[in-house]
Coordinates of C-alpha atoms in Angstrom, one line a residue:
M1 CA -19.7 66.0 28.6
P2 CA -20.3 67.3 32.1
T3 CA -20.0 71.1 32.5
P4 CA -16.8 72.0 34.4
P5 CA -17.1 74.2 37.5
T6 CA -16.5 77.9 37.4
A7 CA -14.0 78.8 39.2
G8 CA 7.7 90.9 29.7
S9 CA 10.5 92.7 30.6
A10 CA 13.2 93.3 28.1
P11 CA 16.0 90.6 28.1
R12 CA 19.2 91.2 30.0
A13 CA 22.4 89.3 30.4
P14 CA 22.1 86.2 32.6
R15 CA 23.6 86.4 36.0
P16 CA 25.1 83.5 38.0
S17 CA 22.5 81.5 39.7
R18 CA 22.2 78.7 42.3
R19 CA 19.6 76.5 43.9
S20 CA 18.4 77.9 47.2
V21 CA 17.7 75.8 50.3
L22 CA 14.3 76.6 51.6
A23 CA 11.6 75.5 54.0
A24 CA 8.9 72.9 53.1
M25 CA 6.2 74.1 50.7
A26 CA 2.5 74.6 51.3
A27 CA 0.3 71.5 51.4
A28 CA -2.2 70.8 48.6
V29 CA -5.7 72.3 48.7
P30 CA -8.3 69.6 49.2
A31 CA -9.7 68.4 45.9
A32 CA -13.3 69.3 45.0
S33 CA -15.6 67.7 42.5
L34 CA -14.3 67.9 39.0
P35 CA -15.6 66.6 35.6
V36 CA -14.7 63.1 34.5
L37 CA -14.8 61.7 31.0
S38 CA -14.6 57.9 30.8
G39 CA -12.4 55.9 28.4
R40 CA -14.2 53.4 26.3
A41 CA -14.5 50.1 28.1
S42 CA -13.4 46.9 26.4
A43 CA -15.6 43.9 26.1
A44 CA -15.7 41.8 29.2
S45 CA -12.7 39.5 29.7
A46 CA -12.9 35.9 30.8
A47 CA -14.8 35.3 34.0
G48 CA -12.7 36.3 37.0
A49 CA -10.1 38.2 34.9
L50 CA -9.5 41.9 35.3
P51 CA -11.0 44.0 32.5
G52 CA -9.0 46.1 30.1
G53 CA -9.9 49.7 29.3
G54 CA -12.6 51.6 31.2
D55 CA -13.0 54.9 33.0
L56 CA -10.0 57.2 33.2
G57 CA -10.8 58.3 36.7
P58 CA -11.7 61.5 38.5
N59 CA -8.4 63.3 38.0
V60 CA -8.2 62.9 34.2
L61 CA -10.0 65.9 32.6
V62 CA -10.8 65.7 28.9
F63 CA -11.8 68.8 27.0
D64 CA -13.0 69.5 23.5
P65 CA -13.4 72.9 21.8
A66 CA -17.1 73.1 22.8
T67 CA -16.5 72.4 26.5
P68 CA -17.9 75.4 28.6
N69 CA -15.5 77.4 30.7
I70 CA -12.3 75.6 30.0
Q71 CA -10.3 78.5 31.4
G72 CA -12.2 78.4 34.7
T73 CA -11.4 74.7 35.1
L74 CA -7.7 75.3 34.3
D75 CA -7.5 78.1 36.8
E76 CA -9.2 76.0 39.5
I77 CA -6.6 73.2 39.0
F78 CA -3.7 75.6 39.0
K79 CA -5.0 77.3 42.2
R80 CA -4.8 73.9 43.9
Q81 CA -1.5 72.9 42.5
E82 CA 0.5 76.1 42.1
S83 CA 2.4 75.7 45.5
A84 CA 1.5 72.2 46.4
Q85 CA 5.0 70.9 46.1
F86 CA 4.6 67.9 48.4
G87 CA 0.8 67.6 48.2
E88 CA -1.2 64.6 47.1
G89 CA -3.2 66.2 44.2
R90 CA -2.5 64.7 40.7
F91 CA -4.1 65.8 37.5
A92 CA -3.9 65.1 33.7
L93 CA -5.5 67.7 31.4
L94 CA -6.2 66.2 28.0
F95 CA -7.4 68.1 25.0
K96 CA -9.2 66.4 22.1
P97 CA -8.0 67.3 18.6
G98 CA -9.3 70.7 17.5
T99 CA -8.6 74.4 17.9
Y100 CA -8.8 76.2 21.2
R101 CA -8.7 80.0 21.5
G102 CA -7.9 82.4 24.3
L103 CA -6.5 79.9 26.8
N104 CA -3.7 80.4 29.2
A105 CA -3.1 77.0 30.8
Q106 CA -0.9 77.6 33.9
I107 CA 0.7 74.3 35.0
G108 CA 1.4 73.6 38.6
F109 CA 2.8 70.7 40.5
Y110 CA 1.9 67.1 39.5
T111 CA 0.0 68.4 36.5
S112 CA 0.3 67.2 32.9
I113 CA -1.2 68.8 29.9
A114 CA -1.4 67.0 26.5
G115 CA -3.1 66.9 23.2
L116 CA -5.0 63.8 22.2
G117 CA -4.0 63.8 18.5
L118 CA -1.5 61.5 16.8
S119 CA 0.6 64.6 16.0
P120 CA 1.0 68.0 17.8
G121 CA -0.7 69.8 14.9
D122 CA -4.0 67.9 15.6
T123 CA -4.5 70.0 18.8
T124 CA -3.9 73.7 18.5
F125 CA -4.0 76.4 21.1
H126 CA -4.2 80.1 20.2
G127 CA -2.9 80.8 23.6
D128 CA -0.2 79.7 26.1
V129 CA 0.9 76.8 28.3
T130 CA 2.7 78.7 31.1
V131 CA 5.0 77.9 34.0
D132 CA 6.2 80.9 36.0
A133 CA 7.4 81.3 39.6
G134 CA 5.2 83.9 41.2
W135 CA 4.3 81.4 44.0
F136 CA 8.0 81.4 44.9
N137 CA 8.9 85.1 44.6
G138 CA 10.3 84.7 41.1
N139 CA 12.6 81.7 41.8
A140 CA 12.0 78.9 39.4
T141 CA 14.5 76.4 40.9
Q142 CA 11.7 74.3 42.5
N143 CA 9.2 74.1 39.6
F144 CA 9.4 70.3 39.5
W145 CA 7.0 67.5 38.5
R146 CA 4.9 68.8 35.6
S147 CA 4.8 68.3 31.8
A148 CA 3.5 69.5 28.5
E149 CA 3.1 67.2 25.5
N150 CA 1.7 66.9 22.0
L151 CA 0.3 70.4 21.4
T152 CA 0.8 73.2 18.9
L153 CA 0.9 76.7 20.5
H154 CA 0.4 80.1 19.0
P155 CA 1.5 82.2 22.0
V156 CA -0.5 85.3 22.6
N157 CA 2.5 87.7 22.7
G158 CA 4.7 85.5 20.4
T159 CA 6.6 83.8 23.1
N160 CA 5.6 81.0 25.5
R161 CA 7.0 80.9 29.0
W162 CA 8.2 77.5 30.4
A163 CA 10.3 78.4 33.5
V164 CA 10.9 75.0 35.0
A165 CA 13.4 73.0 37.0
Q166 CA 14.0 69.3 37.1
A167 CA 11.3 66.6 36.2
A168 CA 9.4 68.9 33.9
P169 CA 9.5 67.5 30.4
F170 CA 8.4 69.4 27.3
R171 CA 7.8 66.7 24.6
R172 CA 6.2 66.7 21.1
M173 CA 5.4 70.3 21.3
H174 CA 5.3 72.8 18.3
I175 CA 5.7 76.4 19.3
K176 CA 4.7 78.8 16.5
G177 CA 6.9 81.5 18.1
G178 CA 9.6 81.7 20.7
L179 CA 10.1 79.9 24.0
N180 CA 11.3 81.6 27.2
L181 CA 12.7 79.3 29.9
A182 CA 13.2 81.9 32.6
P183 CA 10.7 83.3 35.1
D184 CA 9.3 86.7 35.0
G185 CA 12.0 89.0 36.3
Y186 CA 14.8 86.6 35.2
G187 CA 15.2 85.0 38.6
W188 CA 17.0 81.8 39.4
A189 CA 16.2 78.8 37.2
S190 CA 17.6 75.3 37.1
G191 CA 16.2 73.0 34.4
G192 CA 15.4 71.3 32.1
Y193 CA 14.5 69.0 29.2
I194 CA 13.0 69.3 25.7
A195 CA 12.5 66.4 23.2
D196 CA 10.8 65.7 19.9
S197 CA 9.7 69.4 19.7
R198 CA 9.8 72.2 17.2
I199 CA 10.2 75.8 18.3
D200 CA 9.9 78.1 15.2
G201 CA 11.4 81.1 16.9
S202 CA 14.3 81.3 19.3
V203 CA 14.7 79.6 22.7
A204 CA 15.8 82.1 25.4
P205 CA 17.1 80.3 28.5
Y206 CA 18.3 83.5 30.1
S207 CA 19.0 82.5 33.8
Q208 CA 18.7 78.7 33.3
Q209 CA 21.8 77.1 34.7
Q210 CA 21.7 74.0 32.4
W211 CA 19.4 72.5 29.8
Y212 CA 19.3 69.4 27.5
T213 CA 17.4 69.3 24.2
R214 CA 17.1 66.2 22.1
D215 CA 15.9 65.3 18.6
S216 CA 14.2 68.6 18.0
S217 CA 14.3 71.8 15.8
V218 CA 14.8 75.3 17.1
G219 CA 14.9 78.7 15.3
G220 CA 17.7 79.8 17.5
W221 CA 19.2 79.6 21.0
N222 CA 20.1 82.9 22.6
N223 CA 22.6 82.3 25.4
A224 CA 24.0 79.9 28.0
V225 CA 25.0 80.0 31.7
W226 CA 26.8 76.8 32.6
N227 CA 25.9 73.8 30.5
M228 CA 23.6 73.6 27.5
V229 CA 23.6 70.3 25.6
F230 CA 22.0 69.4 22.3
S231 CA 21.8 66.1 20.5
G232 CA 20.0 65.6 17.1
V233 CA 18.7 69.2 17.2
E234 CA 18.2 71.1 13.9
G235 CA 19.3 74.7 14.4
A236 CA 21.3 74.1 17.6
P237 CA 24.3 76.4 18.2
A238 CA 27.7 75.2 17.2
Q239 CA 29.8 73.3 19.7
S240 CA 31.9 75.8 21.7
F241 CA 32.3 74.6 25.3
P242 CA 33.3 76.2 27.6
D243 CA 32.8 79.7 26.1
P244 CA 29.9 79.7 25.5
P245 CA 29.2 76.4 27.2
Y246 CA 27.4 74.6 24.3
T247 CA 27.9 70.9 23.8
T248 CA 26.4 69.8 20.4
L249 CA 26.1 66.4 19.0
D250 CA 24.8 66.2 15.4
T251 CA 22.6 63.1 16.2
T252 CA 21.4 61.1 19.2
P253 CA 23.0 57.6 19.2
V254 CA 19.7 55.8 20.0
S255 CA 16.3 57.1 20.9
R256 CA 12.7 56.0 21.1
E257 CA 10.1 58.5 22.0
K258 CA 7.8 58.2 25.0
P259 CA 4.5 56.3 24.6
F260 CA 1.4 58.6 24.6
L261 CA -2.4 58.3 24.8
Y262 CA -4.4 59.6 21.8
L263 CA -7.8 59.4 20.3
D264 CA -8.5 57.4 17.1
G265 CA -12.0 58.6 16.3
T266 CA -13.7 58.0 19.6
D267 CA -11.4 55.2 20.8
Y268 CA -8.5 55.7 23.1
K269 CA -5.2 54.1 22.0
V270 CA -1.6 54.3 23.2
F271 CA 1.0 55.0 20.5
L272 CA 4.4 53.4 20.8
P273 CA 7.0 55.3 18.7
E274 CA 9.6 53.2 17.0
K275 CA 13.3 53.1 17.9
R276 CA 15.6 55.4 15.9
T277 CA 19.4 55.3 15.6
N278 CA 21.5 58.4 14.9
A279 CA 18.3 60.4 15.2
R280 CA 17.9 64.1 14.3
G281 CA 14.9 66.3 14.3
T282 CA 11.3 65.4 15.3
T283 CA 9.5 62.1 14.7
W284 CA 6.4 63.9 13.4
G285 CA 7.7 66.6 11.1
S286 CA 7.4 64.6 7.9
G287 CA 4.0 63.1 8.3
T288 CA 2.5 60.4 10.5
P289 CA 4.9 59.2 13.2
R290 CA 6.3 55.7 12.8
G291 CA 5.4 53.1 15.4
E292 CA 2.4 51.0 16.5
S293 CA -0.8 51.5 18.4
L294 CA -2.4 49.5 21.2
P295 CA -6.1 49.9 22.1
L296 CA -7.0 50.9 25.6
G297 CA -8.6 47.5 26.0
R298 CA -5.1 46.0 26.3
F299 CA -4.4 48.2 29.4
Y300 CA -5.5 47.7 32.9
V301 CA -6.6 51.3 33.8
A302 CA -5.4 51.6 37.4
K303 CA -6.9 54.0 40.0
S304 CA -5.4 55.4 43.2
G305 CA -5.8 52.9 46.0
V306 CA -5.3 49.7 43.9
D307 CA -2.8 47.4 45.5
A308 CA 0.3 45.7 44.1
A309 CA -1.4 42.3 44.0
T310 CA -4.0 43.7 41.6
L311 CA -1.4 45.4 39.4
N312 CA 0.6 42.1 39.2
A313 CA -2.6 40.1 38.4
A314 CA -3.3 42.4 35.5
L315 CA 0.3 42.1 34.2
A316 CA 0.2 38.3 34.6
Q317 CA -2.9 38.0 32.4
G318 CA -1.1 40.0 29.7
L319 CA -2.4 43.5 30.2
N320 CA -0.3 46.6 30.1
L321 CA -0.7 49.3 32.9
L322 CA -2.2 52.7 32.5
L323 CA -1.7 54.4 35.9
T324 CA -4.1 57.3 36.3
P325 CA -3.3 60.2 38.6
G326 CA -3.0 59.4 42.3
I327 CA -1.0 57.7 45.0
Y328 CA -0.4 54.0 44.9
H329 CA 0.8 52.3 48.2
L330 CA 2.7 49.0 47.6
D331 CA 3.4 46.2 50.0
R332 CA 5.4 44.3 47.4
P333 CA 7.1 45.0 44.0
V334 CA 5.1 45.5 40.8
E335 CA 6.6 42.7 38.7
V336 CA 7.0 43.4 34.9
R337 CA 7.9 40.1 33.4
R338 CA 6.5 40.0 29.9
P339 CA 8.4 41.4 26.9
N340 CA 7.1 44.7 25.4
T341 CA 5.0 45.5 28.4
V342 CA 4.0 49.2 28.7
V343 CA 3.6 51.0 32.1
L344 CA 2.4 54.5 31.3
G345 CA 1.4 57.1 33.9
L346 CA -0.9 60.1 33.4
G347 CA -0.6 63.1 35.7
Y348 CA 2.4 61.9 37.8
P349 CA 0.9 58.8 39.5
T350 CA 3.2 58.1 42.5
L351 CA 4.2 54.6 43.7
V352 CA 5.1 54.3 47.4
P353 CA 6.6 51.1 48.9
D354 CA 5.5 51.2 52.5
N355 CA 7.4 48.3 54.0
G356 CA 10.9 48.4 52.5
A357 CA 9.9 46.7 49.2
T358 CA 11.2 47.6 45.8
A359 CA 8.5 49.6 44.0
M360 CA 9.0 48.0 40.6
K361 CA 11.1 45.1 39.1
V362 CA 11.5 44.5 35.4
A363 CA 12.6 41.1 34.1
D364 CA 15.5 40.7 31.6
V365 CA 13.2 40.8 28.6
D366 CA 12.9 42.9 25.4
G367 CA 11.1 46.1 24.9
V368 CA 9.6 47.1 28.2
R369 CA 8.5 50.8 28.3
L370 CA 8.3 52.6 31.6
A371 CA 7.1 56.2 31.3
G372 CA 5.5 59.1 33.2
F373 CA 5.4 58.2 36.9
L374 CA 7.1 59.0 40.2
I375 CA 8.5 56.6 42.8
D376 CA 8.5 58.0 46.4
A377 CA 10.6 56.1 49.0
G378 CA 8.7 54.9 52.0
P379 CA 9.6 55.3 55.7
V380 CA 11.2 51.8 55.9
N381 CA 14.4 51.5 54.0
S382 CA 14.2 49.9 50.6
A383 CA 17.3 48.2 49.2
T384 CA 16.3 49.5 45.8
L385 CA 13.3 51.4 44.4
L386 CA 13.5 50.5 40.7
E387 CA 15.3 47.5 39.2
V388 CA 15.5 47.0 35.4
G389 CA 16.6 43.4 35.0
P390 CA 17.7 41.1 37.8
E391 CA 21.3 40.9 39.1
G392 CA 23.4 39.1 36.5
A393 CA 21.1 40.0 33.6
S394 CA 22.9 39.1 30.3
A395 CA 20.5 39.1 27.4
D396 CA 21.1 41.2 24.3
H397 CA 18.4 43.8 23.8
A398 CA 20.1 45.9 21.1
A399 CA 17.2 45.5 18.7
N400 CA 14.4 46.2 21.2
P401 CA 15.7 47.8 24.4
T402 CA 13.8 48.7 27.6
T403 CA 13.2 52.4 27.9
V404 CA 12.8 54.4 31.2
Q405 CA 11.4 57.8 30.3
D406 CA 10.1 60.6 32.6
V407 CA 10.4 58.2 35.5
F408 CA 11.4 60.2 38.6
I409 CA 12.5 59.0 42.0
R410 CA 12.3 60.9 45.3
I411 CA 13.7 60.1 48.8
G412 CA 12.2 62.4 51.4
G413 CA 10.5 65.8 51.0
A414 CA 7.0 64.5 51.1
G415 CA 7.8 62.7 54.4
P416 CA 10.4 60.3 55.7
G417 CA 11.9 58.0 53.1
K418 CA 15.0 55.8 52.8
A419 CA 16.6 53.7 50.1
T420 CA 20.1 52.3 49.8
T421 CA 20.2 52.5 46.0
S422 CA 17.4 54.2 44.1
M423 CA 17.6 53.0 40.5
V424 CA 19.5 49.9 39.4
I425 CA 19.9 49.1 35.7
N426 CA 21.0 45.5 35.1
S427 CA 19.6 44.9 31.6
N428 CA 21.9 45.5 28.7
H429 CA 21.1 48.2 26.1
T430 CA 18.6 50.0 28.4
L431 CA 17.7 53.6 27.4
I432 CA 17.3 56.0 30.3
D433 CA 15.7 59.0 28.6
H434 CA 15.1 61.8 31.1
T435 CA 15.1 61.0 34.8
W436 CA 15.5 63.0 38.0
V437 CA 16.6 60.9 40.9
W438 CA 16.5 63.1 44.0
R439 CA 17.3 62.7 47.6
A440 CA 15.4 65.7 48.9
D441 CA 17.2 68.7 50.3
H442 CA 14.1 70.5 51.5
G443 CA 10.5 69.5 52.6
D444 CA 9.5 67.1 55.3
G445 CA 11.6 64.1 56.5
V446 CA 14.9 65.6 55.4
G447 CA 18.2 65.1 57.2
W448 CA 21.6 63.5 56.7
E449 CA 20.3 60.2 58.3
T450 CA 16.6 61.0 58.2
N451 CA 16.3 60.4 54.4
R452 CA 19.5 58.4 54.1
A453 CA 20.1 57.2 50.5
D454 CA 23.7 56.2 49.7
Y455 CA 23.5 55.7 45.9
G456 CA 21.3 57.3 43.2
V457 CA 21.7 55.4 39.9
R458 CA 23.8 52.3 39.6
V459 CA 24.4 50.8 36.1
N460 CA 25.5 47.2 35.9
G461 CA 24.3 46.5 32.4
D462 CA 26.4 46.9 29.2
D463 CA 25.7 49.3 26.4
V464 CA 23.3 51.4 28.5
L465 CA 22.6 54.9 27.1
A466 CA 21.4 57.8 29.3
T467 CA 20.0 60.9 27.6
G468 CA 19.1 63.6 30.2
L469 CA 20.4 62.2 33.5
F470 CA 19.6 64.4 36.6
V471 CA 20.8 62.9 39.9
E472 CA 21.2 64.9 43.1
H473 CA 22.1 64.9 46.8
F474 CA 23.0 61.3 47.6
N475 CA 25.0 60.4 50.7
K476 CA 27.7 58.6 48.6
Y477 CA 27.9 58.1 44.8
D478 CA 25.1 59.8 42.8
V479 CA 25.9 57.7 39.7
E480 CA 28.1 54.6 39.8
W481 CA 28.6 53.0 36.3
R482 CA 29.9 49.5 36.3
G483 CA 28.8 48.3 32.9
E484 CA 30.8 48.4 29.7
R485 CA 30.3 50.8 26.8
G486 CA 28.0 53.0 28.7
R487 CA 27.2 56.5 27.3
T488 CA 25.6 59.6 28.8
V489 CA 24.5 62.7 27.0
F490 CA 24.0 65.4 29.6
F491 CA 24.4 64.9 33.3
Q492 CA 23.3 67.4 36.0
N493 CA 24.2 66.9 39.7
E494 CA 24.3 68.6 43.1
K495 CA 26.2 66.9 45.9
A496 CA 24.3 66.6 49.2
Y497 CA 23.9 70.0 50.8
D498 CA 23.6 68.6 54.3
A499 CA 26.8 66.7 54.9
P500 CA 27.6 67.5 58.6
N501 CA 31.3 67.6 58.2
Q502 CA 34.3 66.4 56.2
A503 CA 34.4 63.0 58.0
A504 CA 30.8 62.2 57.0
I505 CA 31.8 62.1 53.3
Q506 CA 35.3 60.7 53.5
N507 CA 35.8 57.9 51.0
G508 CA 38.9 56.1 52.2
D509 CA 41.8 58.5 51.3
I510 CA 39.5 60.5 48.9
K511 CA 37.7 63.6 50.0
G512 CA 34.1 63.0 49.1
Y513 CA 32.3 60.6 46.8
A514 CA 32.3 61.5 43.1
A515 CA 29.0 62.6 41.6
Y516 CA 29.7 60.3 38.6
K517 CA 32.0 57.4 39.1
I518 CA 33.0 55.0 36.3
A519 CA 34.2 51.8 38.0
D520 CA 37.9 51.0 37.9
G521 CA 37.4 47.8 35.8
V522 CA 35.5 49.5 33.0
T523 CA 37.4 49.7 29.7
A524 CA 35.0 51.7 27.5
H525 CA 32.7 54.6 28.4
E526 CA 31.8 58.0 26.9
G527 CA 30.0 61.0 28.1
W528 CA 29.2 64.5 26.9
G529 CA 28.1 67.6 28.8
L530 CA 28.5 66.6 32.5
G531 CA 28.2 69.0 35.4
S532 CA 28.4 68.7 39.2
Y533 CA 27.7 71.5 41.8
C534 CA 28.4 71.6 45.5
Y535 CA 26.6 73.7 48.2
Y536 CA 27.8 72.4 51.6
N537 CA 25.8 74.9 53.6
V538 CA 26.0 72.9 56.9
D539 CA 29.8 72.9 56.8
P540 CA 31.2 75.3 54.1
T541 CA 34.7 74.1 54.9
I542 CA 34.1 70.7 53.2
R543 CA 36.4 69.9 50.3
Q544 CA 35.5 67.5 47.5
D545 CA 38.5 66.0 45.7
H546 CA 36.6 65.9 42.4
G547 CA 33.2 65.7 40.8
F548 CA 34.1 62.9 38.4
Q549 CA 36.2 59.7 38.8
A550 CA 37.2 57.5 35.9
P551 CA 39.8 54.9 35.1
A552 CA 42.7 56.0 32.9
K553 CA 42.0 53.8 29.9
P554 CA 42.0 54.6 26.2
G555 CA 38.3 53.6 25.8
V556 CA 37.1 55.9 28.6
K557 CA 36.4 59.3 27.1
L558 CA 34.5 62.2 28.7
H559 CA 33.8 65.6 27.0
H560 CA 32.9 68.9 28.4
L561 CA 33.0 68.5 32.2
L562 CA 32.4 71.2 34.8
V563 CA 32.2 71.6 38.6
V564 CA 30.8 74.6 40.4
S565 CA 30.9 75.8 44.0
L566 CA 27.7 77.6 44.7
G567 CA 28.5 80.7 46.6
G568 CA 31.7 79.2 48.0
K569 CA 29.9 76.7 50.3
G570 CA 32.4 73.9 50.0
Q571 CA 35.0 73.6 47.1
Y572 CA 36.1 71.1 44.5
E573 CA 39.9 70.4 44.4
H574 CA 39.7 69.1 40.8
V575 CA 37.2 68.4 38.1
I576 CA 38.0 64.7 37.3
N577 CA 40.5 62.5 39.2
S578 CA 43.4 64.9 39.8
I579 CA 42.7 66.9 36.6
G580 CA 41.2 70.4 36.4
A581 CA 41.6 73.6 38.4
P582 CA 40.0 73.9 41.8
T583 CA 36.9 76.0 42.3
S584 CA 37.7 79.2 44.1
G585 CA 36.1 81.5 46.6
T586 CA 32.5 82.7 46.3
S587 CA 32.5 83.6 42.6
T588 CA 30.3 80.7 41.5
V589 CA 32.3 80.3 38.3
P590 CA 32.7 76.8 36.9
S591 CA 36.0 75.0 36.6
T592 CA 36.0 73.1 33.3
V593 CA 37.8 70.3 31.5
V594 CA 37.1 70.1 27.8
S595 CA 38.2 66.5 27.3
Y596 CA 39.3 63.5 29.4
P597 CA 41.9 62.1 28.9

């Protein structure tokens, strides 16, 4: 392999916290030469066809325990990415099975770190994988777009720090110690998501406003601020919302873990975990995970700069897509039409529709898996950015649903962007497992009309389940649910900060658009652990009638709802419909409803 280049305070009680509104972040440092390790190329395909497998590209770095100066390489990547919130650098740091000692992998923007074993125990760090907020003066509320996956950690001081905000998944991790979710100094924090992980010690969220943990095992959970939700978590605290604000489901109704790249000997493969119902605990704690593997030769390994026509040609000839780190500009949608297609990203590859196109459309077929990429709205308005199933989709996918996992959408921030509706789910039984759909409140190209985006997530399909739904700042409804028998486990929202006045958000005779609206005709829906915050800093006199709107029908049931006015910048009159006390003053204390109806 090429030689890489050289390059705890005591806990205290949490205090109320809020997201701050700040200026655009620093641009990325230009990339320098970095080591590359190629994937194994498949045999040549038929003449004229695109090949499967091949080189993993310049921004996928693969290490083994004998690699010289691993720490120097990690430090160089972090130096570039630490504050590059809207930069173009993208990196995947992959570690072959083995034992690594003395490492502290600090993870910045658009950086993914992962082990290449089939189980977390195959790749072990006697060291740390760290996210902190020194770049932002101890404020972790903007530590977005990064991930850790498939590693076992023995933290140096017994506790690993993972102080993240939205879009920063922590999957298939085994921590032989504790996990601290707050930045050094216990500053503001607004996260986050854990799945399929085991933390032997206690998880300490401290200042984290909210968190969702799914199908995992924890040795303890130390405290809560506003909204801590657990489903299928061994060792989770007992349900006690609102004091403390724990929402605990014994199992997760349906789950299927994210696909991941691993090494089988010297061959790269992608593992596809099987679907579980009423899941509890990790998929890997009792031996080899259950699922199937696909060789890399069945994937078109895409590099930054490839166009939509090429991606569609690869899909049409039966290949899956492995998107390596980079920016992909699209002049037409990527069309996923074949059942069981996998579209897997490494290191936050970013799809940008330049001319008002939809970035990706999925047919109404079984078993598509979308995972690990970002869609960035382009400067020309797109009607939609991601469509799962066409309008009117009606097929039954209960046995083999489509999954949308760690797929994040952004409108503005990295530059001007517009989209009428960001994510549309038309296919029945779709699983949305961790998404952050964000109309930017800071960065470049931000303004009430500049990055106009009326609707965040619209669900038309029936029997759709969302586990870890983060949707923020849309001009109208953040989530609009029209399908029957929908379910959401954990929802986090902030209303648009930048509404210029009350008239701009008026919804007929209702003050403001609900963060989460269940359509009037829906007869069955259920949700657990749902929160909405407002921070109308442009016009603090704005009043929002409610955070949630739902029909009064016996089959519509919502559990553990809260609304919060951040510092008194705007207020909610109620929590859901006309139920629940108003928020009051500048106290930043939630108003809660334990059960609706």
